[in-house]
Every structure is written in structure tokens, then in C-alpha cells.
CSV table of C-alpha atoms in Angstrom, one decimal:
chain,number,residue,atom,x,y,z
Q,1,MET,CA,0.0,0.0,0.0
Q,2,THR,CA,2.8,2.4,0.9
Q,3,PHE,CA,4.4,1.8,-2.5
Q,4,LEU,CA,1.0,2.4,-4.2
Q,5,ILE,CA,0.6,5.7,-2.4
Q,6,LEU,CA,4.1,6.8,-3.1
Q,7,GLY,CA,3.8,5.9,-6.8
Q,8,PHE,CA,0.5,7.8,-7.0
Q,9,ALA,CA,2.2,10.9,-5.3
Q,10,LEU,CA,5.1,10.8,-7.7
Q,11,SER,CA,2.8,10.4,-10.7
Q,12,TRP,CA,0.7,13.3,-9.6
Q,13,SER,CA,3.7,15.6,-8.9
Q,14,SER,CA,5.2,14.8,-12.3
Q,15,GLY,CA,2.1,16.2,-14.0
Q,16,VAL,CA,2.3,19.5,-12.1
Q,17,GLN,CA,4.3,22.0,-14.1
Q,18,ALA,CA,6.2,24.8,-12.3
Q,19,GLU,CA,4.9,28.3,-13.1
Q,20,PRO,CA,7.2,30.0,-15.7
Q,21,GLN,CA,9.6,32.7,-14.5
Q,22,ARG,CA,8.2,36.1,-15.0
Q,23,ILE,CA,10.4,38.7,-16.7
Q,24,ALA,CA,9.4,42.4,-16.8
Q,25,ILE,CA,11.1,44.3,-19.6
Q,26,ILE,CA,11.0,48.1,-19.3
Q,27,ARG,CA,12.0,50.4,-22.1
Q,28,PRO,CA,11.8,54.1,-23.1
Q,29,SER,CA,9.3,55.2,-25.7
Q,30,GLU,CA,11.9,56.1,-28.3
Q,31,GLU,CA,11.7,53.9,-31.4
Q,32,VAL,CA,15.4,53.0,-31.4
Q,33,TYR,CA,14.7,50.7,-28.4
Q,34,LYS,CA,11.9,48.7,-29.9
Q,35,GLU,CA,13.9,46.3,-32.1
Q,36,PRO,CA,16.4,45.2,-29.4
Q,37,VAL,CA,13.7,44.9,-26.8
Q,38,ASP,CA,11.5,42.8,-29.2
Q,39,HIS,CA,14.6,40.6,-29.9
Q,40,ILE,CA,15.1,40.1,-26.1
Q,41,LYS,CA,11.4,39.4,-25.5
Q,42,ASP,CA,11.1,36.9,-28.4
Q,43,SER,CA,14.3,35.0,-27.3
Q,44,LEU,CA,13.1,34.8,-23.6
Q,45,THR,CA,9.6,33.7,-24.7
Q,46,ARG,CA,11.0,30.9,-26.8
Q,47,ALA,CA,13.1,29.8,-23.8
Q,48,GLY,CA,10.0,29.4,-21.8
Q,49,TYR,CA,9.8,32.6,-19.8
Q,50,THR,CA,6.8,34.7,-19.4
Q,51,CYS,CA,7.4,38.3,-20.4
Q,52,LEU,CA,5.8,41.7,-19.9
Q,53,VAL,CA,7.0,44.7,-21.9
Q,54,VAL,CA,6.3,48.1,-20.2
Q,55,GLU,CA,7.0,51.4,-22.0
Q,56,LEU,CA,8.1,54.4,-20.1
Q,57,PRO,CA,6.6,57.8,-21.1
Q,58,ALA,CA,9.0,60.2,-22.6
Q,59,LEU,CA,11.4,61.7,-20.1
Q,60,PRO,CA,13.4,64.9,-20.3
Q,61,ALA,CA,16.7,63.1,-19.9
Q,62,GLU,CA,17.0,59.7,-21.4
Q,63,GLY,CA,20.0,57.3,-21.8
Q,64,ALA,CA,21.4,56.7,-25.2
Q,65,GLY,CA,19.7,54.3,-27.6
Q,66,PRO,CA,21.5,51.2,-28.7
Q,67,GLY,CA,22.2,52.5,-32.1
Q,68,SER,CA,21.3,51.0,-35.5
Q,69,GLY,CA,22.9,50.1,-38.8
Q,70,GLY,CA,25.7,48.2,-37.2
Q,71,GLY,CA,26.8,51.0,-35.0
Q,72,SER,CA,26.8,51.5,-31.2
Q,73,ALA,CA,25.0,54.2,-29.3
Q,74,THR,CA,24.8,57.5,-31.0
Q,75,THR,CA,25.1,59.8,-28.0
Q,76,SER,CA,24.7,59.6,-24.3
Q,77,ALA,CA,22.4,61.8,-22.2
Q,78,PRO,CA,22.5,63.5,-18.8
Q,79,GLY,CA,22.1,60.1,-17.1
Q,80,GLU,CA,19.9,59.1,-14.3
Q,81,SER,CA,18.6,62.5,-13.2
Q,82,ASP,CA,15.5,61.9,-11.1
Q,83,LEU,CA,15.9,58.7,-9.2
Q,84,ALA,CA,12.5,59.0,-7.5
Q,85,ALA,CA,9.8,57.9,-10.0
Q,86,PRO,CA,8.2,60.9,-11.6
Q,87,ARG,CA,4.5,61.2,-11.4
Q,88,GLU,CA,4.0,60.2,-15.0
Q,89,THR,CA,6.0,57.0,-14.5
Q,90,GLU,CA,4.3,55.9,-11.3
Q,91,ARG,CA,1.7,53.9,-13.3
Q,92,VAL,CA,4.5,52.0,-15.0
Q,93,VAL,CA,6.3,51.3,-11.8
Q,94,GLN,CA,3.1,50.1,-10.2
Q,95,GLN,CA,2.4,47.8,-13.2
Q,96,VAL,CA,5.9,46.2,-12.8
Q,97,ARG,CA,5.4,45.8,-9.0
Q,98,GLU,CA,2.0,44.1,-9.5
Q,99,TYR,CA,3.4,41.8,-12.1
Q,100,GLY,CA,5.8,40.4,-9.5
Q,101,PRO,CA,8.7,39.7,-11.8
Q,102,THR,CA,11.5,37.3,-11.0
Q,103,LEU,CA,13.9,39.6,-12.8
Q,104,ILE,CA,13.7,43.0,-14.7
Q,105,VAL,CA,15.4,43.8,-17.9
Q,106,ALA,CA,15.9,47.5,-18.3
Q,107,ALA,CA,16.8,49.2,-21.6
Q,108,GLY,CA,18.7,52.4,-21.1
Q,109,ALA,CA,20.2,54.1,-18.1
Q,110,ASN,CA,17.1,55.9,-16.9
Q,111,ALA,CA,15.0,52.7,-17.0
Q,112,ALA,CA,17.7,50.8,-15.1
Q,113,ALA,CA,18.1,53.5,-12.4
Q,114,LEU,CA,14.3,53.9,-12.0
Q,115,VAL,CA,13.5,50.2,-11.4
Q,116,LEU,CA,16.6,49.7,-9.1
Q,117,HIS,CA,15.2,52.4,-6.8
Q,118,ALA,CA,11.5,51.8,-7.2
Q,119,VAL,CA,11.3,48.0,-7.3
Q,120,PRO,CA,13.6,46.8,-4.4
Q,121,LYS,CA,15.1,43.3,-4.1
Q,122,VAL,CA,14.4,42.3,-7.7
Q,123,PRO,CA,17.6,41.7,-9.8
Q,124,VAL,CA,18.0,43.9,-12.8
Q,125,VAL,CA,19.8,43.2,-16.1
Q,126,PHE,CA,20.4,46.3,-18.2
Q,127,CYS,CA,21.1,46.8,-21.9
Q,128,ALA,CA,21.6,49.7,-24.2
Q,129,VAL,CA,23.6,51.7,-21.6
Q,130,PRO,CA,26.5,53.8,-22.8
Q,131,ASN,CA,29.2,55.3,-20.5
Q,132,ALA,CA,28.3,52.5,-18.0
Q,133,LEU,CA,31.3,53.2,-15.7
Q,134,ASP,CA,29.8,56.7,-15.1
Q,135,ARG,CA,26.4,55.4,-14.0
Q,136,SER,CA,25.5,55.8,-10.3
Q,137,PHE,CA,24.1,52.3,-10.0
Q,138,LEU,CA,27.5,50.8,-10.8
Q,139,ALA,CA,29.5,53.0,-8.4
Q,140,GLU,CA,31.7,51.1,-6.0
Q,141,ASP,CA,29.9,52.4,-2.9
Q,142,THR,CA,26.3,51.9,-3.9
Q,143,PRO,CA,24.3,48.9,-2.5
Q,144,LEU,CA,22.4,48.8,-5.8
Q,145,LYS,CA,25.5,47.2,-7.4
Q,146,SER,CA,24.7,43.8,-5.6
Q,147,ARG,CA,21.6,43.2,-7.8
Q,148,VAL,CA,22.5,44.6,-11.1
Q,149,THR,CA,24.4,43.4,-14.2
Q,150,GLY,CA,24.2,44.1,-17.8
Q,151,VAL,CA,25.8,44.8,-21.2
Q,152,THR,CA,27.1,48.2,-22.1
Q,153,THR,CA,27.3,49.6,-25.6
Q,154,ASP,CA,30.9,50.8,-24.7
Q,155,VAL,CA,33.8,49.0,-26.2
Q,156,ASP,CA,36.2,47.3,-23.7
Q,157,PRO,CA,39.0,50.0,-23.2
Q,158,LYS,CA,41.7,47.4,-23.7
Q,159,ALA,CA,40.2,46.2,-27.0
Q,160,GLN,CA,39.8,49.8,-28.1
Q,161,ILE,CA,43.4,50.7,-27.5
Q,162,GLU,CA,44.7,47.5,-29.1
Q,163,TRP,CA,42.8,48.1,-32.3
Q,164,MET,CA,43.8,51.7,-32.5
Q,165,ARG,CA,47.5,50.7,-32.1
Q,166,ARG,CA,47.0,48.2,-35.0
Q,167,LEU,CA,45.6,50.9,-37.3
Q,168,SER,CA,48.0,53.7,-36.2
Q,169,PRO,CA,51.3,52.3,-35.0
Q,170,LYS,CA,52.8,55.8,-34.7
Q,171,LEU,CA,50.1,57.1,-32.3
Q,172,THR,CA,51.7,58.4,-29.1
Q,173,ARG,CA,49.3,61.0,-27.6
Q,174,LEU,CA,45.5,60.3,-27.8
Q,175,GLY,CA,43.2,63.2,-26.9
Q,176,VAL,CA,39.9,62.1,-25.3
Q,177,LEU,CA,37.2,64.8,-24.7
Q,178,TYR,CA,35.0,64.1,-21.7
Q,179,SER,CA,32.3,65.7,-19.6
Q,180,GLU,CA,31.4,64.9,-16.0
Q,181,ASN,CA,29.0,62.3,-17.5
Q,182,SER,CA,31.8,60.4,-19.1
Q,183,ARG,CA,34.8,61.0,-16.9
Q,184,ARG,CA,35.3,57.5,-15.7
Q,185,THR,CA,34.7,56.0,-19.1
Q,186,ALA,CA,37.5,58.2,-20.4
Q,187,GLU,CA,39.8,57.5,-17.5
Q,188,ALA,CA,39.5,53.7,-18.1
Q,189,LEU,CA,41.5,54.2,-21.3
Q,190,ALA,CA,44.6,55.4,-19.5
Q,191,GLU,CA,46.0,52.1,-18.2
Q,192,PRO,CA,45.6,50.0,-21.4
Q,193,GLY,CA,47.0,53.0,-23.3
Q,194,LYS,CA,50.1,53.1,-21.2
Q,195,ALA,CA,50.6,49.4,-21.8
Q,196,LYS,CA,50.7,50.1,-25.6
Q,197,GLY,CA,52.9,53.2,-25.4
Q,198,ILE,CA,50.0,55.6,-25.9
Q,199,SER,CA,49.5,58.6,-23.4
Q,200,VAL,CA,45.8,59.3,-23.0
Q,201,VAL,CA,45.3,63.0,-22.7
Q,202,LEU,CA,42.0,63.8,-21.0
Q,203,ILE,CA,40.4,67.1,-21.9
Q,204,PRO,CA,37.2,68.4,-20.3
Q,205,ALA,CA,34.7,69.7,-22.9
Q,206,GLY,CA,31.1,70.7,-23.4
Q,207,LYS,CA,28.9,71.8,-26.2
Q,208,GLU,CA,29.5,75.5,-25.5
Q,209,THR,CA,33.2,75.2,-24.8
Q,210,PHE,CA,34.0,72.8,-27.7
Q,211,ALA,CA,36.3,75.4,-29.6
Q,212,ALA,CA,38.4,75.7,-26.5
Q,213,ALA,CA,38.7,71.9,-26.2
Q,214,ILE,CA,39.9,71.8,-29.8
Q,215,GLN,CA,42.6,74.4,-29.0
Q,216,GLU,CA,43.6,72.2,-26.0
Q,217,LEU,CA,44.1,69.2,-28.3
Q,218,ASN,CA,46.7,71.3,-30.2
Q,219,ALA,CA,48.3,72.8,-27.0
Q,220,ARG,CA,48.8,69.4,-25.6
Q,221,ARG,CA,50.3,68.0,-28.8
Q,222,CYS,CA,47.7,65.3,-29.4
Q,223,ASP,CA,48.3,63.3,-32.6
Q,224,GLY,CA,44.9,61.6,-32.6
Q,225,ALA,CA,41.5,61.9,-30.9
Q,226,LEU,CA,38.8,59.4,-29.7
Q,227,MET,CA,35.2,60.4,-29.5
Q,228,ILE,CA,33.1,59.1,-26.6
Q,229,ALA,CA,29.3,58.9,-27.0
Q,230,ASP,CA,28.4,61.9,-24.8
Q,231,ALA,CA,25.6,64.3,-25.8
Q,232,HIS,CA,27.0,66.9,-23.3
Q,233,ILE,CA,29.9,67.3,-25.8
Q,234,TYR,CA,28.8,66.3,-29.2
Q,235,ASN,CA,26.2,67.7,-31.5
Q,236,SER,CA,26.5,67.7,-35.3
Q,237,PRO,CA,28.6,71.0,-35.6
Q,238,ASN,CA,31.0,69.9,-32.9
Q,239,ALA,CA,31.4,66.4,-34.4
Q,240,GLN,CA,32.2,68.1,-37.8
Q,241,ALA,CA,34.7,70.4,-36.1
Q,242,LEU,CA,36.6,67.5,-34.7
Q,243,LEU,CA,36.7,65.7,-38.0
Q,244,LEU,CA,38.0,68.8,-39.6
Q,245,TRP,CA,40.7,69.1,-37.0
Q,246,GLY,CA,41.8,65.6,-37.8
Q,247,LEU,CA,41.9,66.3,-41.6
Q,248,ARG,CA,43.7,69.6,-41.3
Q,249,GLY,CA,46.3,68.2,-38.9
Q,250,ARG,CA,46.5,64.8,-40.8
Q,251,LYS,CA,45.6,63.1,-37.5
Q,252,PRO,CA,43.3,60.2,-37.0
Q,253,VAL,CA,39.9,60.7,-35.3
Q,254,TRP,CA,38.2,57.6,-34.1
Q,255,SER,CA,34.5,57.6,-33.4
Q,256,PHE,CA,31.9,55.4,-31.8
Q,257,SER,CA,29.7,54.9,-34.8
Q,258,ALA,CA,30.0,53.6,-38.3
Q,259,ASN,CA,27.8,56.4,-39.4
Q,260,LEU,CA,30.5,58.9,-38.3
Q,261,VAL,CA,33.1,57.0,-40.3
Q,262,LYS,CA,30.9,57.3,-43.3
Q,263,ALA,CA,30.8,61.1,-42.6
Q,264,GLY,CA,34.6,61.3,-42.5
Q,265,ALA,CA,36.0,60.0,-39.2
Q,266,PHE,CA,39.0,57.8,-39.7
Q,267,ALA,CA,37.7,54.6,-38.0
Q,268,ALA,CA,35.3,53.3,-35.4
Q,269,LEU,CA,35.0,50.2,-33.2
Q,270,SER,CA,31.4,49.6,-32.1
Q,271,ALA,CA,29.1,46.9,-30.8
Q,272,GLU,CA,27.0,44.6,-33.0
Q,273,ALA,CA,23.5,45.4,-32.0
Q,274,ASP,CA,22.0,42.0,-32.5
Q,275,ASP,CA,24.7,40.2,-30.4
Q,276,LEU,CA,24.2,42.8,-27.6
Q,277,SER,CA,20.6,41.5,-27.3
Q,278,ASP,CA,21.7,37.9,-27.3
Q,279,GLN,CA,24.3,38.7,-24.5
Q,280,THR,CA,21.5,40.3,-22.5
Q,281,VAL,CA,19.4,37.2,-22.8
Q,282,GLU,CA,22.3,35.0,-21.7
Q,283,LEU,CA,22.8,37.2,-18.6
Q,284,VAL,CA,19.1,36.9,-17.8
Q,285,LYS,CA,19.4,33.1,-17.9
Q,286,LYS,CA,22.5,33.1,-15.7
Q,287,VAL,CA,20.9,35.2,-13.0
Q,288,ILE,CA,17.7,33.2,-12.9
Q,289,SER,CA,19.8,30.0,-12.7
Q,290,GLY,CA,21.4,31.3,-9.5
Q,291,GLU,CA,24.4,33.4,-10.5
Q,292,LYS,CA,24.9,36.6,-8.5
Q,293,PRO,CA,24.5,39.8,-10.5
Q,294,GLU,CA,27.3,41.5,-8.7
Q,295,LYS,CA,29.6,38.6,-9.7
Q,296,LEU,CA,28.6,38.9,-13.3
Q,297,GLY,CA,29.1,42.7,-13.2
Q,298,LEU,CA,29.5,45.0,-16.1
Q,299,GLN,CA,29.8,43.1,-19.4
Q,300,TYR,CA,31.4,44.6,-22.5
Q,301,PRO,CA,30.2,43.7,-26.1
Q,302,ARG,CA,31.8,40.4,-27.3
Q,303,SER,CA,31.0,41.0,-31.0
Q,304,LEU,CA,32.4,44.2,-32.5
Q,305,GLN,CA,32.1,45.9,-35.9
Q,306,ARG,CA,35.2,47.6,-37.3
Q,307,ALA,CA,34.8,50.4,-39.8
Q,308,VAL,CA,37.3,52.6,-41.6
Q,309,ASN,CA,37.1,55.4,-44.1
Q,310,ARG,CA,39.7,54.7,-46.8
Q,311,GLN,CA,39.6,58.2,-48.2
Q,312,THR,CA,40.2,59.7,-44.8
Q,313,ALA,CA,43.1,57.3,-44.2
Q,314,LYS,CA,44.7,58.4,-47.5
Q,315,LEU,CA,44.2,62.2,-46.7
Q,316,ILE,CA,45.9,61.8,-43.3
Q,317,GLY,CA,48.7,59.6,-44.6
Q,318,ILE,CA,47.8,56.3,-43.0
Q,319,SER,CA,48.3,53.2,-45.2
Q,320,LEU,CA,46.2,50.2,-44.3
Q,321,GLU,CA,47.1,46.7,-45.2
Q,322,ASN,CA,44.6,44.5,-47.1
Q,323,ARG,CA,44.5,42.1,-44.3
Q,324,LEU,CA,43.2,44.8,-42.0
Q,325,LEU,CA,40.8,46.1,-44.5
Q,326,ASP,CA,39.3,42.6,-44.9
Q,327,GLU,CA,38.3,42.8,-41.3
Q,328,MET,CA,36.3,46.0,-41.6
Q,329,VAL,CA,33.3,47.7,-43.2
Q,330,THR,CA,34.9,50.3,-45.4
Q,331,PHE,CA,33.8,53.7,-46.7
Q,332,GLY,CA,35.2,56.2,-49.1
Q,333,ARG,CA,37.6,55.5,-52.1
Q,334,ASP,CA,41.3,54.9,-51.9
């Protein structure tokens, strides 16, 4: 009889399916976030998770979009400005709370900061966040860091420097313009630069003080410049001014977007958009399986697109071997 009862219990329990893990995905309203968020949702749904996508209303300050056309983020924004949920976002926050998610995926810096503060205890995986080292929720002294991980659109500083060295072996002094919203992102380039014989020269800049920053590039004898995705520095006229500085001085200007390479920048190293979404999905699965978000930490893109403008290379006197060109998307004529 005991065996019959045990057999019945096992048979009954095997027919009971565990409730699927619930994933809340929160994204800004901008169209640029739609495709990567849809990709993440579809992948998680196919893997057996239940997903709810919640859209934030438009905010005055929004994190950069994940980019398109094979490039990385276009520009960054002021960052996580108002950490308490604004009145117009309270409905969204309440919807997420009532859903009772096992985990939250947040697209963009503001979305990540919002849910980390408004929905306590739930782990958060972020995506489409540029200048991640400068985000308050990843600061060394914040308790939020224990339950957040994610994939930034930034290129690993070591990979960035190594690739720049390959394209420009004579580079010795690299100018990097930064604002207070990208300081730590810029500073992270110094150590790998030193290892490759490149002095990273950090120059504070802003939209209204850009002309002075260009003068500082000259005063500090920079023989190249790297653009960081920072909307506090770059608008269209400022980007064009820096590209012109490079052409006039026959100096390479690296950008963060293939679109800027097409416009005349020497080269760019940027994240592959589709793979960023796949990386995000993999992080979600790891956290749900029991890995600690803090241990996973900040993840850099593993798949990168390399772009170069052959005409700009010729104008500034840089000769590129065919084996290097074969690795890149190329623009311009030789």
C-alpha cells in the first residue's frame, strides 16, 4: 500500500508544471529601443519565460539608444537624473510591481536607475547603456550594485586601445574629450593606453566650450583623438569640427559609430546590435539560474564591428594593409 501511495504521489507531482519565470522588460518610448527589446522578449519567450514589456513615457533626460545600422549608441544623455519615480512614471512602476517579476530587464540608463530604486530586491539586467562606468548604479559604494548586471554599448577599453594601435602604430598622444557624465569612461582608457605606449590625454569639454577643447588638443600636442558617445559634448557641428581638426592636422579621429566613419571619421569600433541583445538574454538566464548579478558585473560587447574610411586614411597619410581592410566595413575611395 505504501508503494502504491508513493507511486501515485510521484505520478501526480510529475504532472504539475512549475509556473514560468516572469520577466518584466521596461523600455523608453523612443523607437530606437523597440527592435532590441523585441529581440530580447522573443528570445526569452522561446526559452519558456513569461514576459511583460512596459513602456516608459518620454522623459526629459534619457539614456542613449542602442544604435542601428551596425553602430553603437549615438550619443549619451545626462544620465539618471531623477531617481524617484516621476508622477507620470508611477503607473508604469506600479504595473511592474503588480506583475511580481523574478527579474527585470531595463533598456537604457534611466530605466535601469528607475527600477533599481522603485522595485527593491528584484535583480536587474540592463542593456543599451553607454558610458556605463559613469552610472551611479555601478558606483563602487552603492548597495544597488549587488543586484545589477548588464551589457554596455561601450567597447572594452583594452580592445579599443589594441585596435587603435594596429591601425596607427605611430600614435603616441591620444586626446579624449569628456564631460562629468563620461569622466570614468575616459579614465578607463589610461591604463591600457600606457601598456601600448599611448599617453591618453583627458580634456574636459562641453557643447558650448568645444572650440576651447579643440585648442587644447593642439596645445597638448595630441596626434589623434577618440570620440566618446556623450551628448553633453557632441552635436552635429561639434562632431564636424573635430573631424575637420583631424583632416587639417593629418591626424586620425576615431568615433563610436560607423555612421560617423561614413561622414569622414578615420575609423570606429562599435558593438554589434543583435549580439548585444543575445548577450543580454544570456545574462538573464544566468541570473535566474542562480548566479549573482554582482559577480557577473559589467559586461562589454563580445562582438564588434570595425569600420574605416579609406579616403580619410589616404588624406591623413595612413596606409592600411589589405588584411586589416578585410576585417572592416569600409567607406570612401582609396
